Amino acid sequence: MSHHVVIIGGGFGGLAAARALRRKDGIRVTLIDRQNYHLFQPLLYQVASGGLSPANIAYPLRTIFKKNKNIGVLLGDVIDFDLDGRCVILANGTGDEESLQNRVSYDSLIIASGAVNHYFGNDDWEKTAPGLKTIDDAKAIRRKIFLSFERAERETDEARRRALCTFVVVGAGATGVELAGAIREIAVHTLREEFRRIQPDNARVLLVEFADRVLPPYDEKLSGAAERSLRRMGVEVRTGAKVTALHEGCVEIEKGGASEIIETENVLWAAGIAASPLAGLLADKTGTKVARGGRFPVEPNLTIPGHPEVFAIGDMTYLMQENEKLVPGVAPAAMQQGEFAARVIEARVRGRKKEPAKFRYIDRGSMATIGRAAAVAEVGKLRFDGYPAWLAWLFLHVMMLVTFQNRILVLVQWAWNYLTWSRSARLITRDGRAGGE
Amino acid sequence: MSHHVVIIGGGFGGLAAARALRRKDGIRVTLIDRQNYHLFQPLLYQVASGGLSPANIAYPLRTIFKKNKNIGVLLGDVIDFDLDGRCVILANGTGDEESLQNRVSYDSLIIASGAVNHYFGNDDWEKTAPGLKTIDDAKAIRRKIFLSFERAERETDEARRRALCTFVVVGAGATGVELAGAIREIAVHTLREEFRRIQPDNARVLLVEFADRVLPPYDEKLSGAAERSLRRMGVEVRTGAKVTALHEGCVEIEKGGASEIIETENVLWAAGIAASPLAGLLADKTGTKVARGGRFPVEPNLTIPGHPEVFAIGDMTYLMQENEKLVPGVAPAAMQQGEFAARVIEARVRGRKKEPAKFRYIDRGSMATIGRAAAVAEVGKLRFDGYPAWLAWLFLHVMMLVTFQNRILVLVQWAWNYLTWSRSARLITRDGRAGGE
């Protein structure tokens, strides 16, 4: 009887764990996800800005593991755990599905359900200010951006027209910076000459960040370079500022005591994420207290207290390393954790004397793109920006895409966008409404 | 003061009319559509079957006319006409938009709002059996197809599993034939080896047609060839049969007195279309009686009775030619009508003595594809099928796609699908729900 590993979540962490367990004798894997695809989140902003199609950055999980007979995929929504009974419980979806399998038992469990948008207690803001975590989010934002220009073209009221052409991006992390840059590019280049009554390049794009600089986690020099590029593109950068109120049609920004009301129909949220609800559920069941952002504090070997057979990895977890540094919520960390958990499990199945005891994150650097041919990157001691950084960013991300086909499709699309500034994937479809409005 | 032409609908007819009026001195055009893109409907079934992304077959209307300053595009939903006041009335969308322009006056009007799915008085069937006219329809069907296999993999009840893997396509016109063929290909090739519990290639695909042969409008020989190809692919063809009842989970098919109940979770509708509601509205306002399928009977010069300045073209219209043949509801006919209306309008603006008096449809042939490397085509007296017909079909359709970029993207995607049988655009996203369930 083979050892059954259940993995929850087909993101970077879960995918890495499943891959590490391919073709391992005596090990059987079931990968459970709510979606039938792996989403390449770093390029989600490209979908939100009409540069890429969803299918360019999402790839069917089944296809990834089609050749690996010891790995099965289940489309399902995990709503509960029976830690003592060692099984996970799936939602049944619509009522007429009692006959669907809704319990999956495991020998080892890897929970990698990631993170969700976080509104710091203002959950009602989500309706007005969509975040950017899922494909539906991206389509909602894409719809919001392009529909605003369409409405402005029909708008007879000057003030409303200005509000429709004003975009406020909250949060200047990688996503916020990328999104703000992309919107300015759309306004200045993509939509140029396409309207008869409005001037899209008059569109205002504000980037609001609570910290005193953009891309806070990066080196100060790079933050400076990024901010200069943003300003050069016409993005109004407001650092050391926070959103204090958010209503249909306007947002209140507070900076150094003074507060400012911006009339806008487009507030986009890139300010924060919190751990998936499963982290909280796990905390209740193990009598643990969640850490900042609802993250679950895992043991040094990524297991949960009292259950060495249960691992939690990725954005949903909190782990302080010996160097007093937190494991960051980035794709490479999640992937390294997934591979670590897989190694521990294999060591146990093989009955080895020693198993890996401590996870250590190896930082291979990070990068963010600000727009066409502009980016910042830090690799080890190395810091660079501008065109070389952008090429590095492009190369790395295209190469990281799961399939050969997506790579060429994405490259073709990019080459095209680069040469023509066009964004042909800018469909305003109903799904946007479902996702966002 | 230039002559203002308003065109309703950015489909093949409206687009052709607008193109014919590009760069014409003294003529100004406003193209109104509910969508911000032109949809290449002949390839919609490829989106429904996960072969292409929506953006591959939809292209922004604004981009098409970006260089033509005499052509403007408005995103809007026409809900009424004031024929005497010579203006069209647009819906205002959500309530907070009173300030949106909602009246557009015209000197000449071209109505080209196309067709909608038609359920022969069983409109309640639409919920259970989505048609295939829009991108949202296509995504709803895509979701239905791939979600059914996912559910089957989790299904514990044998009968329900069989129902989930049974697909009934109603109507064996070009769309129905293409869809049925595509679903069999998905089951036999695309999903092969991807599931661990079910055998996708056991999936049943039934094609139900009321006429006594598939592709009724085609030559009998070609219908025969098409039916043979379908059977070779494993599609169960039921000609001379009709759907008499449709419920969640099952459909009743009547053939030669005998009736058969098929348990299925997937009924797809390709049986019929009717004229857009604007045709009926037009009929009321002109005291005309609509023809079969709610089509509006136009004058030989495509105008409406009593209003020589108003033209109606394409699938929404009914026109018997001198040769006693109806103008068919196909893209080439709509395009020729659009160009005809544009010629008449230009003749009038130029104050020419004579204007074109009678529209004549030139039939350049028709073709349908049955699946990978199989198709039927008739061009003039020529009839051919199989691989050559498929190549002709592929060439023609890819060339007809609006933009260079889409052409290469679609070719790359097709080459990939052809070589690998993969269908990478098979995302199950929420939009499907919005569109269909």
mmCIF file with all atom_site columns, N, CA and C in Angstrom, chain A residues 53-74:
data_model
loop_
_atom_site.group_PDB
_atom_site.id
_atom_site.type_symbol
_atom_site.label_atom_id
_atom_site.label_alt_id
_atom_site.label_comp_id
_atom_site.label_asym_id
_atom_site.label_entity_id
_atom_site.label_seq_id
_atom_site.pdbx_PDB_ins_code
_atom_site.Cartn_x
_atom_site.Cartn_y
_atom_site.Cartn_z
_atom_site.occupancy
_atom_site.B_iso_or_equiv
_atom_site.pdbx_formal_charge
_atom_site.auth_seq_id
_atom_site.auth_comp_id
_atom_site.auth_asym_id
_atom_site.auth_atom_id
_atom_site.pdbx_PDB_model_num
ATOM 1  N N  . SER A 1 53 ? -3.602 37.188 -22.614 1.00 0.00 ? 53 SER A N  1
ATOM 2  C CA . SER A 1 53 ? -4.849 36.479 -22.354 1.00 0.00 ? 53 SER A CA 1
ATOM 3  C C  . SER A 1 53 ? -4.671 35.592 -21.128 1.00 0.00 ? 53 SER A C  1
ATOM 4  N N  . PRO A 1 54 ? -5.770 35.381 -20.379 1.00 0.00 ? 54 PRO A N  1
ATOM 5  C CA . PRO A 1 54 ? -5.668 34.500 -19.208 1.00 0.00 ? 54 PRO A CA 1
ATOM 6  C C  . PRO A 1 54 ? -4.965 33.174 -19.525 1.00 0.00 ? 54 PRO A C  1
ATOM 7  N N  . ALA A 1 55 ? -5.293 32.591 -20.669 1.00 0.00 ? 55 ALA A N  1
ATOM 8  C CA . ALA A 1 55 ? -4.710 31.283 -20.973 1.00 0.00 ? 55 ALA A CA 1
ATOM 9  C C  . ALA A 1 55 ? -3.192 31.360 -21.167 1.00 0.00 ? 55 ALA A C  1
ATOM 10 N N  . ASN A 1 56 ? -2.658 32.558 -21.414 1.00 0.00 ? 56 ASN A N  1
ATOM 11 C CA . ASN A 1 56 ? -1.210 32.691 -21.573 1.00 0.00 ? 56 ASN A CA 1
ATOM 12 C C  . ASN A 1 56 ? -0.476 32.487 -20.255 1.00 0.00 ? 56 ASN A C  1
ATOM 13 N N  . ILE A 1 57 ? -1.160 32.739 -19.141 1.00 0.00 ? 57 ILE A N  1
ATOM 14 C CA . ILE A 1 57 ? -0.461 32.658 -17.851 1.00 0.00 ? 57 ILE A CA 1
ATOM 15 C C  . ILE A 1 57 ? -1.095 31.614 -16.932 1.00 0.00 ? 57 ILE A C  1
ATOM 16 N N  . ALA A 1 58 ? -1.986 30.813 -17.465 1.00 0.00 ? 58 ALA A N  1
ATOM 17 C CA . ALA A 1 58 ? -2.613 29.756 -16.666 1.00 0.00 ? 58 ALA A CA 1
ATOM 18 C C  . ALA A 1 58 ? -2.510 28.468 -17.457 1.00 0.00 ? 58 ALA A C  1
ATOM 19 N N  . TYR A 1 59 ? -2.128 27.388 -16.776 1.00 0.00 ? 59 TYR A N  1
ATOM 20 C CA . TYR A 1 59 ? -1.952 26.144 -17.506 1.00 0.00 ? 59 TYR A CA 1
ATOM 21 C C  . TYR A 1 59 ? -2.626 25.001 -16.761 1.00 0.00 ? 59 TYR A C  1
ATOM 22 N N  . PRO A 1 60 ? -3.375 24.135 -17.483 1.00 0.00 ? 60 PRO A N  1
ATOM 23 C CA . PRO A 1 60 ? -4.138 23.074 -16.815 1.00 0.00 ? 60 PRO A CA 1
ATOM 24 C C  . PRO A 1 60 ? -3.246 22.179 -15.950 1.00 0.00 ? 60 PRO A C  1
ATOM 25 N N  . LEU A 1 61 ? -3.608 22.012 -14.673 1.00 0.00 ? 61 LEU A N  1
ATOM 26 C CA . LEU A 1 61 ? -2.836 21.167 -13.768 1.00 0.00 ? 61 LEU A CA 1
ATOM 27 C C  . LEU A 1 61 ? -2.746 19.741 -14.296 1.00 0.00 ? 61 LEU A C  1
ATOM 28 N N  . ARG A 1 62 ? -3.859 19.249 -14.865 1.00 0.00 ? 62 ARG A N  1
ATOM 29 C CA . ARG A 1 62 ? -3.847 17.862 -15.345 1.00 0.00 ? 62 ARG A CA 1
ATOM 30 C C  . ARG A 1 62 ? -2.794 17.642 -16.411 1.00 0.00 ? 62 ARG A C  1
ATOM 31 N N  . THR A 1 63 ? -2.664 18.647 -17.279 1.00 0.00 ? 63 THR A N  1
ATOM 32 C CA . THR A 1 63 ? -1.706 18.488 -18.371 1.00 0.00 ? 63 THR A CA 1
ATOM 33 C C  . THR A 1 63 ? -0.286 18.438 -17.833 1.00 0.00 ? 63 THR A C  1
ATOM 34 N N  . ILE A 1 64 ? -0.017 19.228 -16.788 1.00 0.00 ? 64 ILE A N  1
ATOM 35 C CA . ILE A 1 64 ? 1.330  19.262 -16.210 1.00 0.00 ? 64 ILE A CA 1
ATOM 36 C C  . ILE A 1 64 ? 1.741  17.876 -15.729 1.00 0.00 ? 64 ILE A C  1
ATOM 37 N N  . PHE A 1 65 ? 0.764  17.141 -15.150 1.00 0.00 ? 65 PHE A N  1
ATOM 38 C CA . PHE A 1 65 ? 1.101  15.843 -14.544 1.00 0.00 ? 65 PHE A CA 1
ATOM 39 C C  . PHE A 1 65 ? 0.582  14.660 -15.340 1.00 0.00 ? 65 PHE A C  1
ATOM 40 N N  . LYS A 1 66 ? 0.178  14.928 -16.583 1.00 0.00 ? 66 LYS A N  1
ATOM 41 C CA . LYS A 1 66 ? -0.443 13.875 -17.396 1.00 0.00 ? 66 LYS A CA 1
ATOM 42 C C  . LYS A 1 66 ? 0.416  12.622 -17.459 1.00 0.00 ? 66 LYS A C  1
ATOM 43 N N  . LYS A 1 67 ? 1.726  12.777 -17.545 1.00 0.00 ? 67 LYS A N  1
ATOM 44 C CA . LYS A 1 67 ? 2.611  11.598 -17.702 1.00 0.00 ? 67 LYS A CA 1
ATOM 45 C C  . LYS A 1 67 ? 2.966  10.951 -16.368 1.00 0.00 ? 67 LYS A C  1
ATOM 46 N N  . ASN A 1 68 ? 2.632  11.597 -15.251 1.00 0.00 ? 68 ASN A N  1
ATOM 47 C CA . ASN A 1 68 ? 3.027  11.072 -13.942 1.00 0.00 ? 68 ASN A CA 1
ATOM 48 C C  . ASN A 1 68 ? 1.863  10.338 -13.306 1.00 0.00 ? 68 ASN A C  1
ATOM 49 N N  . LYS A 1 69 ? 1.841  9.015  -13.512 1.00 0.00 ? 69 LYS A N  1
ATOM 50 C CA . LYS A 1 69 ? 0.687  8.228  -13.083 1.00 0.00 ? 69 LYS A CA 1
ATOM 51 C C  . LYS A 1 69 ? 0.499  8.222  -11.573 1.00 0.00 ? 69 LYS A C  1
ATOM 52 N N  . ASN A 1 70 ? 1.547  8.581  -10.815 1.00 0.00 ? 70 ASN A N  1
ATOM 53 C CA . ASN A 1 70 ? 1.378  8.542  -9.350  1.00 0.00 ? 70 ASN A CA 1
ATOM 54 C C  . ASN A 1 70 ? 0.809  9.869  -8.824  1.00 0.00 ? 70 ASN A C  1
ATOM 55 N N  . ILE A 1 71 ? 0.475  10.772 -9.757  1.00 0.00 ? 71 ILE A N  1
ATOM 56 C CA . ILE A 1 71 ? -0.088 12.055 -9.332  1.00 0.00 ? 71 ILE A CA 1
ATOM 57 C C  . ILE A 1 71 ? -1.471 12.248 -9.942  1.00 0.00 ? 71 ILE A C  1
ATOM 58 N N  . GLY A 1 72 ? -2.460 12.449 -9.077  1.00 0.00 ? 72 GLY A N  1
ATOM 59 C CA . GLY A 1 72 ? -3.824 12.713 -9.541  1.00 0.00 ? 72 GLY A CA 1
ATOM 60 C C  . GLY A 1 72 ? -4.222 14.131 -9.166  1.00 0.00 ? 72 GLY A C  1
ATOM 61 N N  . VAL A 1 73 ? -5.148 14.697 -9.921  1.00 0.00 ? 73 VAL A N  1
ATOM 62 C CA . VAL A 1 73 ? -5.618 16.055 -9.664  1.00 0.00 ? 73 VAL A CA 1
ATOM 63 C C  . VAL A 1 73 ? -7.113 16.004 -9.366  1.00 0.00 ? 73 VAL A C  1
ATOM 64 N N  . LEU A 1 74 ? -7.537 16.723 -8.338  1.00 0.00 ? 74 LEU A N  1
ATOM 65 C CA . LEU A 1 74 ? -8.961 16.823 -8.031  1.00 0.00 ? 74 LEU A CA 1
ATOM 66 C C  . LEU A 1 74 ? -9.365 18.292 -8.009  1.00 0.00 ? 74 LEU A C  1
#
